[in-house]
Amino acid sequence: MREIQKKIRENADDFNDQDSAIGSTRESSSASIGSSILRYREENGRTYHAYKEGTYILPNDEADLQHHMFTLTFGGKLSTVIDKSQKLHRVLDVGTGTGIWAIDFADEHPEAQVIGIDLSPIQPAFTPPNLTFYVDDAEDPWTYTEKFDFIYSRMMTGSIAKWPEFIAQAKEFLNPGGQLEIVDIVFPIECDDGTLSKDSALMKWSNFMAEAADKLGRKVDSAKRYREQLEEAGFTDVVETRYKWPQNRWPKDQAYKELGMWTVENLTTGLQGLSLALFTRGLGWSAEELEVFLIDVRNDMKNTRIHAYWNMWVLAHL
């Protein structure tokens, strides 16, 4: 895995399609979670969060496969800025989802109090003793009584409407010397050698996703502005690291080929969940129209003659 990580980092700037062979208080506010919050809302046969319903675009049954892809990308690490040996007191995982990152991080840092927040209470009941989950909205004013040593946000593009406000709150609630790390995908999908036609189903799907997110006020290219927003909030020595996830196994490089294998599995199996809310709410499509369209999208995603990739950016500060 270390060799894969080394290759991914070393080759990120030289990703060449031509080489192809063929992705308490606020703790407080959740102390009494009403039954209405714990219920799920059903839409087009999928369940979504009931608390602040309509805010988040992904269903509750989103897979954890991405977690494996990130640990593969980062050489087995849970963070690019926090080392296993670092001693932390309080950690916040924003948009924890199923809680898989928070669980692993709490196991890795038993000395830290880890808090995971999300709009859906879909986390497991049995967790490390130093981990607590809360139903909460990261876009609301934060009212924590204590600050954090580390705040982590992953794959929240399309979920947060006002990133400058989120970043400002994160800075306010960091202890001196604390770290904020934001990890996100960037739409649309890209290709460097022309094998991804603008008329292909995959390219259309990617553009439709961005268009729908724009209409709903939650852009999916938000990572392009994180650096500027971090600096405007007062963060110094901001570091932006860019990774690439091949859409499938098309690269010759074995590290990228393996990553592409997981990318295509992640996206094709979760494609309906990724698309439903955006296409039906943002573009007015019916679920039936979408399902027919996704047949061709899945075929393109699996097609190794299409040398497409996703940009994955990590923003942190030294």
Short mmCIF file of C-alpha atoms in Angstrom, two decimals:
data_model
loop_
_atom_site.label_atom_id
_atom_site.label_comp_id
_atom_site.label_asym_id
_atom_site.label_seq_id
_atom_site.Cartn_x
_atom_site.Cartn_y
_atom_site.Cartn_z
CA MET A 1 0.00 0.00 0.00
CA ARG A 2 2.90 2.37 0.73
CA GLU A 3 4.21 1.76 -2.78
CA ILE A 4 0.78 2.52 -4.23
CA GLN A 5 0.61 5.75 -2.24
CA LYS A 6 4.12 6.71 -3.33
CA LYS A 7 3.27 6.15 -6.97
CA ILE A 8 -0.01 8.02 -6.74
CA ARG A 9 1.68 11.05 -5.17
CA GLU A 10 4.69 10.98 -7.49
CA ASN A 11 2.66 10.50 -10.65
CA ALA A 12 -0.21 12.86 -9.85
CA ASP A 13 1.23 15.69 -11.94
CA ASP A 14 2.24 13.35 -14.77
CA PHE A 15 -1.05 11.49 -15.14
CA ASN A 16 -0.86 10.62 -18.83
CA ASP A 17 -3.86 9.29 -20.70
CA GLN A 18 -1.62 8.39 -23.64
CA ASP A 19 0.02 5.65 -21.55
CA SER A 20 -3.18 3.70 -21.22
CA ALA A 21 -3.59 0.12 -22.22
CA ILE A 22 -7.03 0.03 -23.24
CA GLY A 23 -13.14 6.46 -8.10
CA SER A 24 -23.43 19.56 27.39
CA THR A 25 -24.69 22.11 24.15
CA ARG A 26 -24.16 21.39 20.48
CA GLU A 27 -23.19 18.05 21.73
CA SER A 28 -25.95 19.43 23.87
CA SER A 29 -28.52 20.11 21.25
CA SER A 30 -28.56 16.43 20.35
CA ALA A 31 -28.94 15.21 23.91
CA SER A 32 -32.68 14.89 23.35
CA ILE A 33 -33.18 13.59 19.81
CA GLY A 34 -36.86 13.58 18.95
CA SER A 35 -38.48 10.73 17.10
CA SER A 36 -39.01 13.02 14.10
CA ILE A 37 -35.24 13.34 13.72
CA LEU A 38 -34.69 9.61 13.95
CA ARG A 39 -37.25 8.89 11.25
CA TYR A 40 -36.15 8.74 7.63
CA ARG A 41 -37.91 10.36 4.69
CA GLU A 42 -38.54 8.15 1.65
CA GLU A 43 -38.18 9.55 -1.86
CA ASN A 44 -38.16 7.53 -5.09
CA GLY A 45 -37.68 4.34 -3.11
CA ARG A 46 -34.59 5.58 -1.21
CA THR A 47 -34.39 6.90 2.35
CA TYR A 48 -33.01 10.36 3.17
CA HIS A 49 -32.42 12.26 6.40
CA ALA A 50 -35.54 13.61 8.11
CA TYR A 51 -33.75 16.32 10.09
CA LYS A 52 -33.41 19.40 7.85
CA GLU A 53 -34.93 17.27 5.09
CA GLY A 54 -33.93 18.09 1.52
CA THR A 55 -30.58 19.58 2.49
CA TYR A 56 -28.34 16.65 1.60
CA ILE A 57 -28.45 15.02 -1.83
CA LEU A 58 -27.29 11.47 -1.02
CA PRO A 59 -29.48 8.71 0.43
CA ASN A 60 -28.77 7.06 3.77
CA ASP A 61 -27.52 3.82 2.25
CA GLU A 62 -24.42 5.37 0.72
CA ALA A 63 -21.60 2.81 0.60
CA ASP A 64 -18.40 2.90 2.63
CA LEU A 65 -16.23 1.86 -0.31
CA GLN A 66 -14.92 5.41 -0.66
CA HIS A 67 -13.28 5.08 2.75
CA HIS A 68 -11.13 2.26 1.44
CA MET A 69 -10.26 4.32 -1.64
CA PHE A 70 -9.09 7.23 0.48
CA THR A 71 -6.96 5.06 2.75
CA LEU A 72 -5.48 3.49 -0.39
CA THR A 73 -4.79 6.94 -1.84
CA PHE A 74 -3.24 8.20 1.41
CA GLY A 75 -1.06 5.14 2.01
CA GLY A 76 -3.21 3.71 4.77
CA LYS A 77 -3.44 7.01 6.62
CA LEU A 78 -6.70 8.51 7.84
CA SER A 79 -5.39 12.04 7.39
CA THR A 80 -2.66 13.74 5.40
CA VAL A 81 -1.83 16.13 8.26
CA ILE A 82 -2.35 14.13 11.47
CA ASP A 83 0.08 11.35 12.32
CA LYS A 84 -0.73 8.31 14.46
CA SER A 85 1.80 9.47 17.05
CA GLN A 86 0.15 12.86 17.56
CA LYS A 87 -1.77 13.26 20.81
CA LEU A 88 -5.12 15.00 20.38
CA HIS A 89 -7.78 16.06 22.86
CA ARG A 90 -10.85 16.76 20.72
CA VAL A 91 -11.63 15.89 17.09
CA LEU A 92 -14.68 16.77 14.96
CA ASP A 93 -15.74 14.76 11.90
CA VAL A 94 -18.15 16.86 9.82
CA GLY A 95 -20.64 14.87 7.75
CA THR A 96 -19.63 11.58 9.34
CA GLY A 97 -22.12 9.48 7.35
CA THR A 98 -21.93 5.88 8.50
CA GLY A 99 -19.16 6.93 10.87
CA ILE A 100 -16.50 4.67 9.41
CA TRP A 101 -13.74 7.33 9.38
CA ALA A 102 -14.60 8.51 12.90
CA ILE A 103 -14.58 4.93 14.21
CA ASP A 104 -11.17 4.21 12.71
CA PHE A 105 -9.78 7.54 13.92
CA ALA A 106 -11.11 6.99 17.45
CA ASP A 107 -9.47 3.55 17.50
CA GLU A 108 -6.22 5.06 16.27
CA HIS A 109 -6.34 7.90 18.82
CA PRO A 110 -7.83 6.46 22.03
CA GLU A 111 -6.60 9.54 23.92
CA ALA A 112 -8.90 11.84 21.93
CA GLN A 113 -12.60 12.61 22.30
CA VAL A 114 -13.95 12.17 18.76
CA ILE A 115 -17.29 13.66 17.72
CA GLY A 116 -19.05 12.82 14.46
CA ILE A 117 -21.99 14.89 13.23
CA ASP A 118 -24.45 14.21 10.43
CA LEU A 119 -28.03 14.96 9.41
CA SER A 120 -28.89 11.23 9.52
CA PRO A 121 -28.55 8.93 12.56
CA ILE A 122 -27.24 6.00 10.50
CA GLN A 123 -24.13 5.28 12.57
CA PRO A 124 -23.66 1.97 14.40
CA ALA A 125 -24.69 1.63 18.05
CA PHE A 126 -21.45 -0.04 19.13
CA THR A 127 -18.49 2.32 18.81
CA PRO A 128 -15.18 3.03 20.55
CA PRO A 129 -15.76 4.54 24.03
CA ASN A 130 -14.10 7.82 23.00
CA LEU A 131 -16.48 8.39 20.06
CA THR A 132 -19.89 10.10 20.11
CA PHE A 133 -22.26 10.73 17.22
CA TYR A 134 -24.77 13.58 17.05
CA VAL A 135 -27.53 14.53 14.62
CA ASP A 136 -26.53 18.06 13.72
CA ASP A 137 -26.21 20.51 10.84
CA ALA A 138 -22.72 21.89 10.25
CA GLU A 139 -24.22 24.95 8.58
CA ASP A 140 -25.99 26.04 11.77
CA PRO A 141 -24.14 28.28 14.25
CA TRP A 142 -21.74 26.16 16.28
CA THR A 143 -22.26 26.18 20.05
CA TYR A 144 -19.62 23.77 21.29
CA THR A 145 -18.31 24.58 24.75
CA GLU A 146 -14.80 23.39 23.94
CA LYS A 147 -12.66 23.81 20.85
CA PHE A 148 -11.00 21.13 18.73
CA ASP A 149 -7.47 20.11 17.84
CA PHE A 150 -8.56 18.66 14.50
CA ILE A 151 -11.60 19.25 12.29
CA TYR A 152 -12.09 16.91 9.34
CA SER A 153 -14.43 17.23 6.34
CA ARG A 154 -14.53 14.69 3.51
CA MET A 155 -16.75 14.53 0.42
CA MET A 156 -18.99 17.37 1.57
CA THR A 157 -19.10 19.17 -1.77
CA GLY A 158 -22.74 19.53 -2.75
CA SER A 159 -23.75 19.39 0.91
CA ILE A 160 -22.61 22.76 2.22
CA ALA A 161 -24.06 25.82 0.52
CA LYS A 162 -21.92 28.52 2.14
CA TRP A 163 -18.36 27.30 2.45
CA PRO A 164 -16.87 30.63 3.63
CA GLU A 165 -19.18 30.56 6.66
CA PHE A 166 -18.33 26.93 7.38
CA ILE A 167 -14.60 27.61 7.15
CA ALA A 168 -14.89 30.68 9.39
CA GLN A 169 -16.71 28.66 12.05
CA ALA A 170 -14.11 25.91 11.83
CA LYS A 171 -11.34 28.44 12.41
CA GLU A 172 -13.18 29.92 15.37
CA PHE A 173 -13.50 26.49 16.99
CA LEU A 174 -9.91 25.34 16.50
CA ASN A 175 -7.48 25.42 19.38
CA PRO A 176 -4.20 27.29 18.78
CA GLY A 177 -2.15 25.05 16.52
CA GLY A 178 -5.26 23.04 15.56
CA GLN A 179 -5.70 21.63 12.08
CA LEU A 180 -8.52 21.77 9.52
CA GLU A 181 -8.46 19.31 6.62
CA ILE A 182 -10.97 19.33 3.74
CA VAL A 183 -11.03 16.50 1.20
CA ASP A 184 -13.30 16.69 -1.84
CA ILE A 185 -14.01 15.48 -5.35
CA VAL A 186 -14.19 18.07 -8.14
CA PHE A 187 -16.81 17.94 -10.89
CA PRO A 188 -16.90 17.58 -13.85
CA ILE A 189 -15.00 14.44 -14.81
CA GLU A 190 -11.90 15.04 -16.94
CA CYS A 191 -10.00 13.39 -19.79
CA ASP A 192 -6.74 14.48 -21.41
CA ASP A 193 -6.68 12.52 -24.68
CA GLY A 194 -10.12 13.04 -26.23
CA THR A 195 -11.41 9.53 -25.54
CA LEU A 196 -14.27 10.99 -23.48
CA SER A 197 -16.61 12.62 -25.99
CA LYS A 198 -18.67 15.61 -24.93
CA ASP A 199 -21.67 13.72 -26.30
CA SER A 200 -20.99 10.57 -24.28
CA ALA A 201 -23.47 9.56 -21.58
CA LEU A 202 -20.74 9.83 -18.91
CA MET A 203 -19.83 13.40 -19.84
CA LYS A 204 -23.48 14.39 -20.04
CA TRP A 205 -24.13 12.82 -16.62
CA SER A 206 -21.21 14.69 -15.09
CA ASN A 207 -22.38 18.00 -16.53
CA PHE A 208 -25.99 17.35 -15.52
CA MET A 209 -24.84 16.65 -11.95
CA ALA A 210 -23.02 20.00 -11.85
CA GLU A 211 -25.97 21.83 -13.40
CA ALA A 212 -28.46 20.36 -10.93
CA ALA A 213 -26.22 21.12 -7.96
CA ASP A 214 -25.91 24.73 -9.13
CA LYS A 215 -29.70 25.04 -9.35
CA LEU A 216 -30.03 23.71 -5.82
CA GLY A 217 -27.41 26.16 -4.56
CA ARG A 218 -24.88 23.50 -3.60
CA LYS A 219 -22.08 23.44 -6.14
CA VAL A 220 -20.02 20.29 -6.72
CA ASP A 221 -16.89 22.14 -7.82
CA SER A 222 -16.54 23.90 -4.46
CA ALA A 223 -13.01 22.59 -3.90
CA LYS A 224 -11.73 24.97 -6.56
CA ARG A 225 -12.40 27.85 -4.15
CA TYR A 226 -11.30 26.30 -0.84
CA ARG A 227 -7.75 27.66 -0.93
CA GLU A 228 -8.91 31.24 -1.43
CA GLN A 229 -11.63 30.85 1.19
CA LEU A 230 -9.21 29.38 3.75
CA GLU A 231 -6.79 32.25 3.23
CA GLU A 232 -9.59 34.81 3.46
CA ALA A 233 -10.62 33.26 6.79
CA GLY A 234 -7.12 33.82 8.11
CA PHE A 235 -5.51 30.42 7.62
CA THR A 236 -1.85 30.67 6.65
CA ASP A 237 0.48 28.29 4.82
CA VAL A 238 -2.45 26.65 3.04
CA VAL A 239 -1.44 23.52 1.13
CA GLU A 240 -3.49 22.15 -1.77
CA THR A 241 -2.67 18.59 -2.83
CA ARG A 242 -4.31 17.14 -5.92
CA TYR A 243 -4.91 13.44 -6.51
CA LYS A 244 -6.52 11.66 -9.46
CA TRP A 245 -8.84 8.68 -9.42
CA PRO A 246 -9.09 6.88 -12.80
CA GLN A 247 -12.69 6.11 -13.73
CA ASN A 248 -11.80 2.44 -14.27
CA ARG A 249 -8.82 0.12 -14.87
CA TRP A 250 -7.64 1.87 -18.03
CA PRO A 251 -4.17 3.11 -16.85
CA LYS A 252 -1.09 0.93 -17.37
CA ASP A 253 0.35 2.02 -14.03
CA GLN A 254 -0.58 -0.68 -11.50
CA ALA A 255 -1.25 1.76 -8.66
CA TYR A 256 -3.71 3.73 -10.76
CA LYS A 257 -5.16 0.55 -12.24
CA GLU A 258 -6.02 -0.74 -8.75
CA LEU A 259 -7.50 2.60 -7.74
CA GLY A 260 -9.54 2.65 -10.95
CA MET A 261 -10.89 -0.82 -10.16
CA TRP A 262 -12.33 0.51 -6.90
CA THR A 263 -13.56 3.74 -8.54
CA VAL A 264 -15.68 1.97 -11.13
CA GLU A 265 -17.11 -0.36 -8.47
CA ASN A 266 -17.92 2.57 -6.20
CA LEU A 267 -19.58 4.70 -8.87
CA THR A 268 -21.49 2.07 -10.83
CA THR A 269 -23.00 0.44 -7.75
CA GLY A 270 -23.87 3.78 -6.18
CA LEU A 271 -24.85 5.63 -9.34
CA GLN A 272 -28.58 5.71 -8.72
CA GLY A 273 -28.09 7.01 -5.18
CA LEU A 274 -25.70 9.68 -6.38
CA SER A 275 -28.03 10.83 -9.12
CA LEU A 276 -31.61 10.56 -7.87
CA ALA A 277 -31.97 13.68 -5.75
CA LEU A 278 -30.05 15.95 -8.12
CA PHE A 279 -31.82 14.81 -11.29
CA THR A 280 -35.33 14.71 -9.80
CA ARG A 281 -35.13 17.79 -7.57
CA GLY A 282 -32.76 19.91 -9.64
CA LEU A 283 -33.60 18.97 -13.22
CA GLY A 284 -37.17 17.71 -12.94
CA TRP A 285 -36.46 14.24 -14.33
CA SER A 286 -38.60 11.29 -13.36
CA ALA A 287 -36.96 8.34 -11.62
CA GLU A 288 -37.86 6.20 -14.63
CA GLU A 289 -36.22 8.59 -17.12
CA LEU A 290 -33.11 8.67 -14.99
CA GLU A 291 -32.86 4.89 -14.71
CA VAL A 292 -32.92 4.50 -18.50
CA PHE A 293 -30.25 7.19 -18.91
CA LEU A 294 -28.01 5.57 -16.28
CA ILE A 295 -27.76 2.37 -18.34
CA ASP A 296 -25.51 4.15 -20.85
CA VAL A 297 -23.69 6.03 -18.10
CA ARG A 298 -22.72 2.77 -16.39
CA ASN A 299 -21.53 1.35 -19.71
CA ASP A 300 -19.29 4.38 -20.26
CA MET A 301 -17.95 4.16 -16.72
CA LYS A 302 -16.86 0.57 -17.35
CA ASN A 303 -15.45 1.25 -20.82
CA THR A 304 -11.63 1.06 -20.57
CA ARG A 305 -11.29 2.79 -23.95
CA ILE A 306 -12.47 5.97 -22.21
CA HIS A 307 -9.49 7.39 -20.30
CA ALA A 308 -11.37 9.58 -17.83
CA TYR A 309 -10.48 10.47 -14.25
CA TRP A 310 -11.78 12.38 -11.24
CA ASN A 311 -9.88 15.11 -9.46
CA MET A 312 -9.66 14.68 -5.69
CA TRP A 313 -8.27 17.67 -3.79
CA VAL A 314 -7.02 17.93 -0.22
CA LEU A 315 -6.79 21.33 1.47
CA ALA A 316 -4.98 21.80 4.76
CA HIS A 317 -2.67 24.29 6.44
CA LEU A 318 0.75 23.87 8.01
#
